[in-house]
Short mmCIF file of C-alpha atoms and ligand atoms in Angstrom, two decimals:
data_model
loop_
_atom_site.label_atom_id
_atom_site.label_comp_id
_atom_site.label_asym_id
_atom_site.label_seq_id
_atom_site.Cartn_x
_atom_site.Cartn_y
_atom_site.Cartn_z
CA UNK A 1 -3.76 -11.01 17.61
CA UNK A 2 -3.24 -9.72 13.94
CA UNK A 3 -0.23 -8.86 12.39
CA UNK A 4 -0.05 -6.17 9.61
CA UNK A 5 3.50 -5.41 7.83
CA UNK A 6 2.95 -1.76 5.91
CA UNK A 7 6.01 -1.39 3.30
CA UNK A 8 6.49 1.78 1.05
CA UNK A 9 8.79 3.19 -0.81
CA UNK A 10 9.01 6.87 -1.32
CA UNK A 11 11.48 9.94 -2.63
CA UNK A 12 9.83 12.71 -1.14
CA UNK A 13 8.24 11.64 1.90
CA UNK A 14 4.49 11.76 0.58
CA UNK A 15 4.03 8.05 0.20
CA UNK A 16 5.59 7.55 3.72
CA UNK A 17 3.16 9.84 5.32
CA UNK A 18 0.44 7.80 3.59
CA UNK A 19 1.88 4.65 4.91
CA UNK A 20 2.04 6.23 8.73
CA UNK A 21 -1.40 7.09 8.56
CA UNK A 22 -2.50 3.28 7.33
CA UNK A 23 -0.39 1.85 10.08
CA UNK A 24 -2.63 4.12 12.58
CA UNK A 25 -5.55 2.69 11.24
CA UNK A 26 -4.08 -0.40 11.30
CA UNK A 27 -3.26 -0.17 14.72
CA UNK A 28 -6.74 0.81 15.51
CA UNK A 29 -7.77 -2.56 15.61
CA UNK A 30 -7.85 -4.14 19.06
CA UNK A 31 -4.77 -6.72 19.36
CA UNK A 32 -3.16 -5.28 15.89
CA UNK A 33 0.83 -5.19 15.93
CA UNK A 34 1.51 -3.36 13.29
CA UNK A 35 5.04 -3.22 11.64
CA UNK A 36 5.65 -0.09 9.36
CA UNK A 37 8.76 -0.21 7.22
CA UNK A 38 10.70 0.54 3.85
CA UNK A 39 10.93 -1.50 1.35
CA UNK A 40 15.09 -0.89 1.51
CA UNK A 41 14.63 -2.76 5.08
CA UNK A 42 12.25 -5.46 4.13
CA UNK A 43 12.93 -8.63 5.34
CA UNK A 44 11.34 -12.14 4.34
CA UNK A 45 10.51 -12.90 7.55
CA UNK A 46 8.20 -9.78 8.14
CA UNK A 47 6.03 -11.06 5.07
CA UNK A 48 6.21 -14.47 6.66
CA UNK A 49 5.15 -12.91 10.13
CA UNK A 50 1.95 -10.78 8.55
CA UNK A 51 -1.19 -11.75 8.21
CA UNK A 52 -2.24 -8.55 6.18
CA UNK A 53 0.44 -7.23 3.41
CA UNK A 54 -0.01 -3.23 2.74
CA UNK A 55 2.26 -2.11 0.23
CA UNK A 56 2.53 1.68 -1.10
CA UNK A 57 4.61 3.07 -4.37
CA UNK A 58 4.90 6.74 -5.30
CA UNK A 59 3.76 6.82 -9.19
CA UNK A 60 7.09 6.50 -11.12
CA UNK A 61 7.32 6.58 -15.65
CA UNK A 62 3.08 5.50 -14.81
CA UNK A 63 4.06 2.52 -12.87
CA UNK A 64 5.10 1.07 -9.29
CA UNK A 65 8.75 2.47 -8.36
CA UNK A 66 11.53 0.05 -9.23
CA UNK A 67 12.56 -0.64 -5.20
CA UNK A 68 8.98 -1.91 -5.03
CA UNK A 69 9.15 -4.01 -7.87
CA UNK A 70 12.87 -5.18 -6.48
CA UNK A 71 11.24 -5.76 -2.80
CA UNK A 72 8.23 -8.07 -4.78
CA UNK A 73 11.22 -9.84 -7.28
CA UNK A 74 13.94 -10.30 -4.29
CA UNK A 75 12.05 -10.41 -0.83
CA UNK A 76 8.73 -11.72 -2.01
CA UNK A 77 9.53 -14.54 -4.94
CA UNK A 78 11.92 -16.77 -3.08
CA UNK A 79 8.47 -17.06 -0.93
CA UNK A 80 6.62 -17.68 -4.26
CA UNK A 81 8.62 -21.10 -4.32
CA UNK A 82 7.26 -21.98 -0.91
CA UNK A 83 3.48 -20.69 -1.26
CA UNK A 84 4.54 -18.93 1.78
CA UNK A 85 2.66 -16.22 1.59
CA UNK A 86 -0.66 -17.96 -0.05
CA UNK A 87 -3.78 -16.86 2.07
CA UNK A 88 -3.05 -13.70 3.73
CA UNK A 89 -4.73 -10.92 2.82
CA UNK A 90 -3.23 -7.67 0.73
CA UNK A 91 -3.93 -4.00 -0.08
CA UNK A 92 -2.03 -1.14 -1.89
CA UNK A 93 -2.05 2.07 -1.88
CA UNK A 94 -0.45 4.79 -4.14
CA UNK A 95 0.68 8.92 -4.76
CA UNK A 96 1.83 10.41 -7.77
CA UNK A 97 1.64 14.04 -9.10
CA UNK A 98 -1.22 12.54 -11.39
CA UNK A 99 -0.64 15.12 -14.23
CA UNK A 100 -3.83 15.78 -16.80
CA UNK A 101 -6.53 14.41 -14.35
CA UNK A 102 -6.31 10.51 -15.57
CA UNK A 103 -4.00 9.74 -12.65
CA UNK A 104 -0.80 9.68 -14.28
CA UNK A 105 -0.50 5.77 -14.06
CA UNK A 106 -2.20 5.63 -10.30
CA UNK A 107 -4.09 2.46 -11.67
CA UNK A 108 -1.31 0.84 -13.25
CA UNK A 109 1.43 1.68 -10.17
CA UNK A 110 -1.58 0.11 -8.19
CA UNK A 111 -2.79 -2.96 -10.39
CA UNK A 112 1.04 -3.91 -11.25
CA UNK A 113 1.13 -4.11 -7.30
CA UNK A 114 -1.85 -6.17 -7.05
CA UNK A 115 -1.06 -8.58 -10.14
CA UNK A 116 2.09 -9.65 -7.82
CA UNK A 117 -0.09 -10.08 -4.81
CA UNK A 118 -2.34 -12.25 -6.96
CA UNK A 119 0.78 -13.74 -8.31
CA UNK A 120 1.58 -14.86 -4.58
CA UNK A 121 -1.81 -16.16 -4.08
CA UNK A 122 -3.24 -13.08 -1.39
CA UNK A 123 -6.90 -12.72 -0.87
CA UNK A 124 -6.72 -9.22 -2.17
CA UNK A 125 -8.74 -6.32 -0.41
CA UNK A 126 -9.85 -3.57 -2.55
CA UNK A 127 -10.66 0.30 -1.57
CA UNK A 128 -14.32 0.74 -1.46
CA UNK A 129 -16.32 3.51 -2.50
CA UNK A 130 -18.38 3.50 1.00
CA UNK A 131 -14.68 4.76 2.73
CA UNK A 132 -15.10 8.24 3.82
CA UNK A 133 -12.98 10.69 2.05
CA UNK A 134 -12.88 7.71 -1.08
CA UNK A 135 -14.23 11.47 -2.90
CA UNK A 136 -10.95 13.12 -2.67
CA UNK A 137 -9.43 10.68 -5.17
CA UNK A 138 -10.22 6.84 -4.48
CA UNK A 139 -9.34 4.78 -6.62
CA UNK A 140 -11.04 1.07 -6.60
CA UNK A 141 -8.23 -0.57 -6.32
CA UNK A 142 -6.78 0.92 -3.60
CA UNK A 143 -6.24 4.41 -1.88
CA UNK A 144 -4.72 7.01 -4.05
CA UNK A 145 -4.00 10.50 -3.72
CA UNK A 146 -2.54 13.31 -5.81
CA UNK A 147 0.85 15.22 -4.04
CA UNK A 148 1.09 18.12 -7.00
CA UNK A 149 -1.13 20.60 -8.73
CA UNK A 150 -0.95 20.73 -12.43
CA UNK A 151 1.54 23.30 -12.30
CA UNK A 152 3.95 20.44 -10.56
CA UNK A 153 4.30 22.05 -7.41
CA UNK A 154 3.86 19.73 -4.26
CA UNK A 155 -0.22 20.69 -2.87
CA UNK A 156 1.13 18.46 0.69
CA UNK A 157 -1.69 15.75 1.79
CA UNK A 158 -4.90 16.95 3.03
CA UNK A 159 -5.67 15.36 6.80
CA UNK A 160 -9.28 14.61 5.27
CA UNK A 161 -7.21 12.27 2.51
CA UNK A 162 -5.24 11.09 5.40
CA UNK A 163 -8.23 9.72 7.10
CA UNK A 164 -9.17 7.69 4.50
CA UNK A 165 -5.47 6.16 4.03
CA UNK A 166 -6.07 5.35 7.60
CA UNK A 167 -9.35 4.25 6.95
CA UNK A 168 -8.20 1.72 4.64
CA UNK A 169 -5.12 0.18 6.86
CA UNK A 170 -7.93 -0.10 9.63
CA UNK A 171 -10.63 -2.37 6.97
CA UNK A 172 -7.86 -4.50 5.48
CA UNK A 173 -6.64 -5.04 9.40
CA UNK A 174 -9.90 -5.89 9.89
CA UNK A 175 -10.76 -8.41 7.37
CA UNK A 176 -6.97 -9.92 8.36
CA UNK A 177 -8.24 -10.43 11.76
CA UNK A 178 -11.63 -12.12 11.17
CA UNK A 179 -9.93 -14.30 9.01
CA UNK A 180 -7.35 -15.25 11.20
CA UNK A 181 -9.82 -16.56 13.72
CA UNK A 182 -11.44 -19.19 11.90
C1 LIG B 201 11.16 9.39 -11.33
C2 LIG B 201 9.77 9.90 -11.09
C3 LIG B 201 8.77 9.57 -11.96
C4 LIG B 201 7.46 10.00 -11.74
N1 LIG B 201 6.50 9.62 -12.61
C5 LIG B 201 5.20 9.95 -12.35
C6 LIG B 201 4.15 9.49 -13.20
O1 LIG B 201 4.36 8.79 -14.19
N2 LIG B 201 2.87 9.82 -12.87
C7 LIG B 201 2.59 10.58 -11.77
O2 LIG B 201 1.41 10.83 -11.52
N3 LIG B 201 3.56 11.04 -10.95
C8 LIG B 201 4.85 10.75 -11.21
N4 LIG B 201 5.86 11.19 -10.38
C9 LIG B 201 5.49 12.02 -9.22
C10 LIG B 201 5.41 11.20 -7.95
O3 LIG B 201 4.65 10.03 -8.14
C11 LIG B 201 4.75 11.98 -6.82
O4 LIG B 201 5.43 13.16 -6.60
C12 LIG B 201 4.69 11.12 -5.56
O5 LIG B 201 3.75 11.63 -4.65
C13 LIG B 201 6.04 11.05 -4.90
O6 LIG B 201 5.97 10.22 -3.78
P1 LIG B 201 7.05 10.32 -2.63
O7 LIG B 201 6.93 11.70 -2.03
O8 LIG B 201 6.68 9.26 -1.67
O9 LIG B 201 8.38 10.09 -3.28
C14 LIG B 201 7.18 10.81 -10.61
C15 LIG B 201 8.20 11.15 -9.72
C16 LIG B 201 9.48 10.71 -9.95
C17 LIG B 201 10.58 11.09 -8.98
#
């Protein structure tokens, strides 16, 4: 068995829709239980419980939102004390309207993310370039996609970007699992 906790936070529902398609590919693993939550519900004992840590922010002021950053400062540093969280493995994945083509702060939302996982001492999974769909708007360092044109107006997530969301829940689930047995 693997265990694989997906938190996200999200305004407008796009990041959430992200974070239900990398729980299906999470779930695509054979003996995967898969929890899929908010980062308002987070407890400490679903980090404690997971093996692989997902964690999604919409882009907000070219950074993580601030209920992520209060999930990774509240939840996630009282386990800091402990090492509690110290081996399991991590991934991240981000949307934002990603104004003037340079992603509107996708990397940073995504790398501030990832410097707390480090932080915490997860083995940290990146998105690679082999996923399918990784041409609709991968990012290395993890899955990103854009929700608005440049005219602001919401352009809704293609189910070809969706794949590759799941795509990336199913890899990190993976990598989780073949870890876990040794
Ligand atoms: C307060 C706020 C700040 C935002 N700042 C950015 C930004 O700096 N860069 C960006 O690309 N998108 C930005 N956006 C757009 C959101 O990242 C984008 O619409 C995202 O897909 C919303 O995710 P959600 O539907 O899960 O809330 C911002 C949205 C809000 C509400």
């Amino acid at each position: 068995m693997v265990c694989t906790l997906v938190v996200y936070d999200t305004h407008y529902g796009n990041t959430k829709k992200v974070a239900e398609s990398v729980a299906e590919g999470a779930r695509s693993i054979e003996g995967a239980e898969v929890v899929l939550i908010n980062a308002d519900e987070v407890t400490q004992d679903h980090f404690i419980k997971a093996d692989a840590i997902i964690m999604g922010s919409p882009v907000h002021m070219g950074s993580c939102s601030w209920k992520i950053k209060k999930c990774i400062d509240e939840i996630c540093a009282p386990l800091w004390m402990k090492d509690a969280l110290q081996g399991k493995v991590g991934g991240v994945f981000a949307t934002g309207s990603g104004y003037g083509l340079a992603g509107g702060g996708c990397e940073i939302a995504m790398i501030s993310m990832l410097a707390n996982f480090a932080e915490l001492g997860l083995i940290i999974i990146p998105f690679p370039k082999s996923t399918t769909g990784y041409d609709l708007g991968g990012v290395h360092w993890g899955y990103y996609v854009r929700t608005m044109d440049n005219n602001f107006k919401p352009t809704g997530i293609s189910p070809e970007s969706l794949k590759a969301a799941q795509l990336h829940g199913e890899y990190i689930t993976k990598i989780a699992k073949s870890l876990r047995k040794k």
